[in-house]
């Protein structure tokens, strides 16, 4: 069993409230949490309206599968989130 932790930090320019932040980042759990191999949560920047940090824990039988799922998550996020990706970190356990 292989585990990967993908952490993505976003800048949300023009976001004026936590409510607007939830609207922009909304659906992350539904989009990525449906996959039984992925757990997702907002892991940082909870009280800032202009930034957000999300972590994805990916579990698979091989390292290659973990890396593939992490890449798929990154690609989907780039197309769906109204914000700039500031930092992406991957940790394989």
JSON list of C-alpha atoms in Angstrom, two decimals:
[
{"chain": "A", "resi": 1, "resn": "UNK", "atom": "CA", "xyz": [0.00, 0.00, 0.00]},
{"chain": "A", "resi": 2, "resn": "UNK", "atom": "CA", "xyz": [1.32, 3.43, -0.96]},
{"chain": "A", "resi": 3, "resn": "UNK", "atom": "CA", "xyz": [0.17, 6.79, 0.38]},
{"chain": "A", "resi": 4, "resn": "UNK", "atom": "CA", "xyz": [0.62, 10.24, -1.08]},
{"chain": "A", "resi": 5, "resn": "UNK", "atom": "CA", "xyz": [-0.24, 13.61, 0.39]},
{"chain": "A", "resi": 6, "resn": "UNK", "atom": "CA", "xyz": [-0.89, 16.39, -2.10]},
{"chain": "A", "resi": 7, "resn": "UNK", "atom": "CA", "xyz": [-1.17, 19.88, -0.62]},
{"chain": "A", "resi": 8, "resn": "UNK", "atom": "CA", "xyz": [-2.22, 22.84, -2.75]},
{"chain": "A", "resi": 9, "resn": "UNK", "atom": "CA", "xyz": [-2.19, 26.46, -1.61]},
{"chain": "A", "resi": 10, "resn": "UNK", "atom": "CA", "xyz": [-4.38, 28.95, -3.46]},
{"chain": "A", "resi": 11, "resn": "UNK", "atom": "CA", "xyz": [-4.51, 32.71, -3.69]},
{"chain": "A", "resi": 12, "resn": "UNK", "atom": "CA", "xyz": [-8.05, 34.00, -4.19]},
{"chain": "A", "resi": 13, "resn": "UNK", "atom": "CA", "xyz": [-7.65, 37.52, -5.59]},
{"chain": "A", "resi": 14, "resn": "UNK", "atom": "CA", "xyz": [-10.71, 39.72, -5.22]},
{"chain": "A", "resi": 15, "resn": "UNK", "atom": "CA", "xyz": [-12.34, 37.40, -2.69]},
{"chain": "A", "resi": 16, "resn": "UNK", "atom": "CA", "xyz": [-13.93, 39.65, -0.08]},
{"chain": "A", "resi": 17, "resn": "UNK", "atom": "CA", "xyz": [-15.49, 37.29, 2.45]},
{"chain": "A", "resi": 18, "resn": "UNK", "atom": "CA", "xyz": [-15.37, 33.77, 3.85]},
{"chain": "A", "resi": 19, "resn": "UNK", "atom": "CA", "xyz": [-18.77, 33.17, 2.24]},
{"chain": "A", "resi": 20, "resn": "UNK", "atom": "CA", "xyz": [-17.36, 34.05, -1.19]},
{"chain": "A", "resi": 21, "resn": "UNK", "atom": "CA", "xyz": [-14.36, 31.83, -0.45]},
{"chain": "A", "resi": 22, "resn": "UNK", "atom": "CA", "xyz": [-16.70, 28.88, 0.28]},
{"chain": "A", "resi": 23, "resn": "UNK", "atom": "CA", "xyz": [-18.50, 29.54, -3.01]},
{"chain": "A", "resi": 24, "resn": "UNK", "atom": "CA", "xyz": [-15.25, 29.58, -4.99]},
{"chain": "A", "resi": 25, "resn": "UNK", "atom": "CA", "xyz": [-13.78, 26.54, -3.29]},
{"chain": "A", "resi": 26, "resn": "UNK", "atom": "CA", "xyz": [-17.12, 24.77, -2.84]},
{"chain": "A", "resi": 27, "resn": "UNK", "atom": "CA", "xyz": [-17.49, 21.32, -4.23]},
{"chain": "A", "resi": 28, "resn": "UNK", "atom": "CA", "xyz": [-13.94, 20.17, -3.53]},
{"chain": "A", "resi": 29, "resn": "UNK", "atom": "CA", "xyz": [-15.24, 17.41, -1.26]},
{"chain": "A", "resi": 30, "resn": "UNK", "atom": "CA", "xyz": [-17.85, 16.31, -3.79]},
{"chain": "A", "resi": 31, "resn": "UNK", "atom": "CA", "xyz": [-15.51, 16.41, -6.79]},
{"chain": "A", "resi": 32, "resn": "UNK", "atom": "CA", "xyz": [-12.60, 14.54, -5.25]},
{"chain": "A", "resi": 33, "resn": "UNK", "atom": "CA", "xyz": [-14.02, 12.81, -2.19]},
{"chain": "A", "resi": 34, "resn": "UNK", "atom": "CA", "xyz": [-16.20, 10.50, -4.31]},
{"chain": "A", "resi": 35, "resn": "UNK", "atom": "CA", "xyz": [-13.15, 8.45, -5.16]},
{"chain": "A", "resi": 36, "resn": "UNK", "atom": "CA", "xyz": [-12.67, 5.91, -2.35]},
{"chain": "A", "resi": 37, "resn": "UNK", "atom": "CA", "xyz": [-8.88, 6.22, -2.77]},
{"chain": "A", "resi": 38, "resn": "UNK", "atom": "CA", "xyz": [-8.91, 9.97, -1.97]},
{"chain": "A", "resi": 39, "resn": "UNK", "atom": "CA", "xyz": [-9.60, 11.88, 1.25]},
{"chain": "A", "resi": 40, "resn": "UNK", "atom": "CA", "xyz": [-9.82, 15.68, 0.99]},
{"chain": "A", "resi": 41, "resn": "UNK", "atom": "CA", "xyz": [-9.96, 18.54, 3.48]},
{"chain": "A", "resi": 42, "resn": "UNK", "atom": "CA", "xyz": [-9.26, 22.24, 3.80]},
{"chain": "A", "resi": 43, "resn": "UNK", "atom": "CA", "xyz": [-6.03, 21.98, 5.78]},
{"chain": "A", "resi": 44, "resn": "UNK", "atom": "CA", "xyz": [-5.00, 25.60, 6.21]},
{"chain": "A", "resi": 45, "resn": "UNK", "atom": "CA", "xyz": [-5.82, 29.28, 5.81]},
{"chain": "A", "resi": 46, "resn": "UNK", "atom": "CA", "xyz": [-9.25, 28.69, 7.38]},
{"chain": "A", "resi": 47, "resn": "UNK", "atom": "CA", "xyz": [-9.79, 32.27, 8.54]},
{"chain": "A", "resi": 48, "resn": "UNK", "atom": "CA", "xyz": [-8.37, 34.09, 5.52]},
{"chain": "A", "resi": 49, "resn": "UNK", "atom": "CA", "xyz": [-10.79, 35.03, 2.78]},
{"chain": "A", "resi": 50, "resn": "UNK", "atom": "CA", "xyz": [-8.09, 35.61, 0.14]},
{"chain": "A", "resi": 51, "resn": "UNK", "atom": "CA", "xyz": [-6.25, 32.27, 0.52]},
{"chain": "A", "resi": 52, "resn": "UNK", "atom": "CA", "xyz": [-6.97, 28.59, 0.96]},
{"chain": "A", "resi": 53, "resn": "UNK", "atom": "CA", "xyz": [-4.98, 25.40, 1.47]},
{"chain": "A", "resi": 54, "resn": "UNK", "atom": "CA", "xyz": [-6.32, 21.95, 0.63]},
{"chain": "A", "resi": 55, "resn": "UNK", "atom": "CA", "xyz": [-4.80, 18.53, 1.28]},
{"chain": "A", "resi": 56, "resn": "UNK", "atom": "CA", "xyz": [-5.58, 15.31, -0.53]},
{"chain": "A", "resi": 57, "resn": "UNK", "atom": "CA", "xyz": [-4.54, 11.95, 0.89]},
{"chain": "A", "resi": 58, "resn": "UNK", "atom": "CA", "xyz": [-4.29, 9.37, -1.88]},
{"chain": "A", "resi": 59, "resn": "UNK", "atom": "CA", "xyz": [-4.00, 5.62, -1.23]},
{"chain": "A", "resi": 60, "resn": "UNK", "atom": "CA", "xyz": [-3.26, 3.05, -3.92]},
{"chain": "A", "resi": 61, "resn": "UNK", "atom": "CA", "xyz": [-1.58, -0.30, -4.49]},
{"chain": "A", "resi": 62, "resn": "UNK", "atom": "CA", "xyz": [1.42, 1.21, -6.27]},
{"chain": "A", "resi": 63, "resn": "UNK", "atom": "CA", "xyz": [3.45, 4.40, -6.18]},
{"chain": "A", "resi": 64, "resn": "UNK", "atom": "CA", "xyz": [2.65, 4.92, -9.85]},
{"chain": "A", "resi": 65, "resn": "UNK", "atom": "CA", "xyz": [-1.10, 4.87, -9.16]},
{"chain": "A", "resi": 66, "resn": "UNK", "atom": "CA", "xyz": [-0.67, 7.40, -6.35]},
{"chain": "A", "resi": 67, "resn": "UNK", "atom": "CA", "xyz": [1.32, 9.73, -8.60]},
{"chain": "A", "resi": 68, "resn": "UNK", "atom": "CA", "xyz": [-1.25, 9.35, -11.39]},
{"chain": "A", "resi": 69, "resn": "UNK", "atom": "CA", "xyz": [-4.15, 10.23, -9.08]},
{"chain": "A", "resi": 70, "resn": "UNK", "atom": "CA", "xyz": [-2.26, 13.24, -7.71]},
{"chain": "A", "resi": 71, "resn": "UNK", "atom": "CA", "xyz": [-1.63, 14.48, -11.26]},
{"chain": "A", "resi": 72, "resn": "UNK", "atom": "CA", "xyz": [-5.31, 14.03, -12.15]},
{"chain": "A", "resi": 73, "resn": "UNK", "atom": "CA", "xyz": [-6.35, 16.04, -9.10]},
{"chain": "A", "resi": 74, "resn": "UNK", "atom": "CA", "xyz": [-3.94, 18.87, -9.98]},
{"chain": "A", "resi": 75, "resn": "UNK", "atom": "CA", "xyz": [-5.18, 19.01, -13.57]},
{"chain": "A", "resi": 76, "resn": "UNK", "atom": "CA", "xyz": [-8.85, 19.11, -12.56]},
{"chain": "A", "resi": 77, "resn": "UNK", "atom": "CA", "xyz": [-8.21, 21.82, -9.99]},
{"chain": "A", "resi": 78, "resn": "UNK", "atom": "CA", "xyz": [-6.44, 24.03, -12.51]},
{"chain": "A", "resi": 79, "resn": "UNK", "atom": "CA", "xyz": [-9.56, 23.91, -14.69]},
{"chain": "A", "resi": 80, "resn": "UNK", "atom": "CA", "xyz": [-12.23, 24.30, -12.01]},
{"chain": "A", "resi": 81, "resn": "UNK", "atom": "CA", "xyz": [-11.02, 26.56, -9.17]},
{"chain": "A", "resi": 82, "resn": "UNK", "atom": "CA", "xyz": [-11.38, 30.33, -9.46]},
{"chain": "A", "resi": 83, "resn": "UNK", "atom": "CA", "xyz": [-8.02, 31.18, -7.96]},
{"chain": "A", "resi": 84, "resn": "UNK", "atom": "CA", "xyz": [-4.28, 31.01, -8.49]},
{"chain": "A", "resi": 85, "resn": "UNK", "atom": "CA", "xyz": [-2.26, 28.03, -7.37]},
{"chain": "A", "resi": 86, "resn": "UNK", "atom": "CA", "xyz": [0.59, 29.39, -5.25]},
{"chain": "A", "resi": 87, "resn": "UNK", "atom": "CA", "xyz": [2.25, 26.17, -4.11]},
{"chain": "A", "resi": 88, "resn": "UNK", "atom": "CA", "xyz": [1.92, 22.46, -4.70]},
{"chain": "A", "resi": 89, "resn": "UNK", "atom": "CA", "xyz": [3.69, 19.89, -2.53]},
{"chain": "A", "resi": 90, "resn": "UNK", "atom": "CA", "xyz": [3.65, 16.12, -2.81]},
{"chain": "A", "resi": 91, "resn": "UNK", "atom": "CA", "xyz": [4.81, 13.73, -0.14]},
{"chain": "A", "resi": 92, "resn": "UNK", "atom": "CA", "xyz": [4.97, 9.99, -0.72]},
{"chain": "A", "resi": 93, "resn": "UNK", "atom": "CA", "xyz": [4.94, 7.76, 2.33]}
]
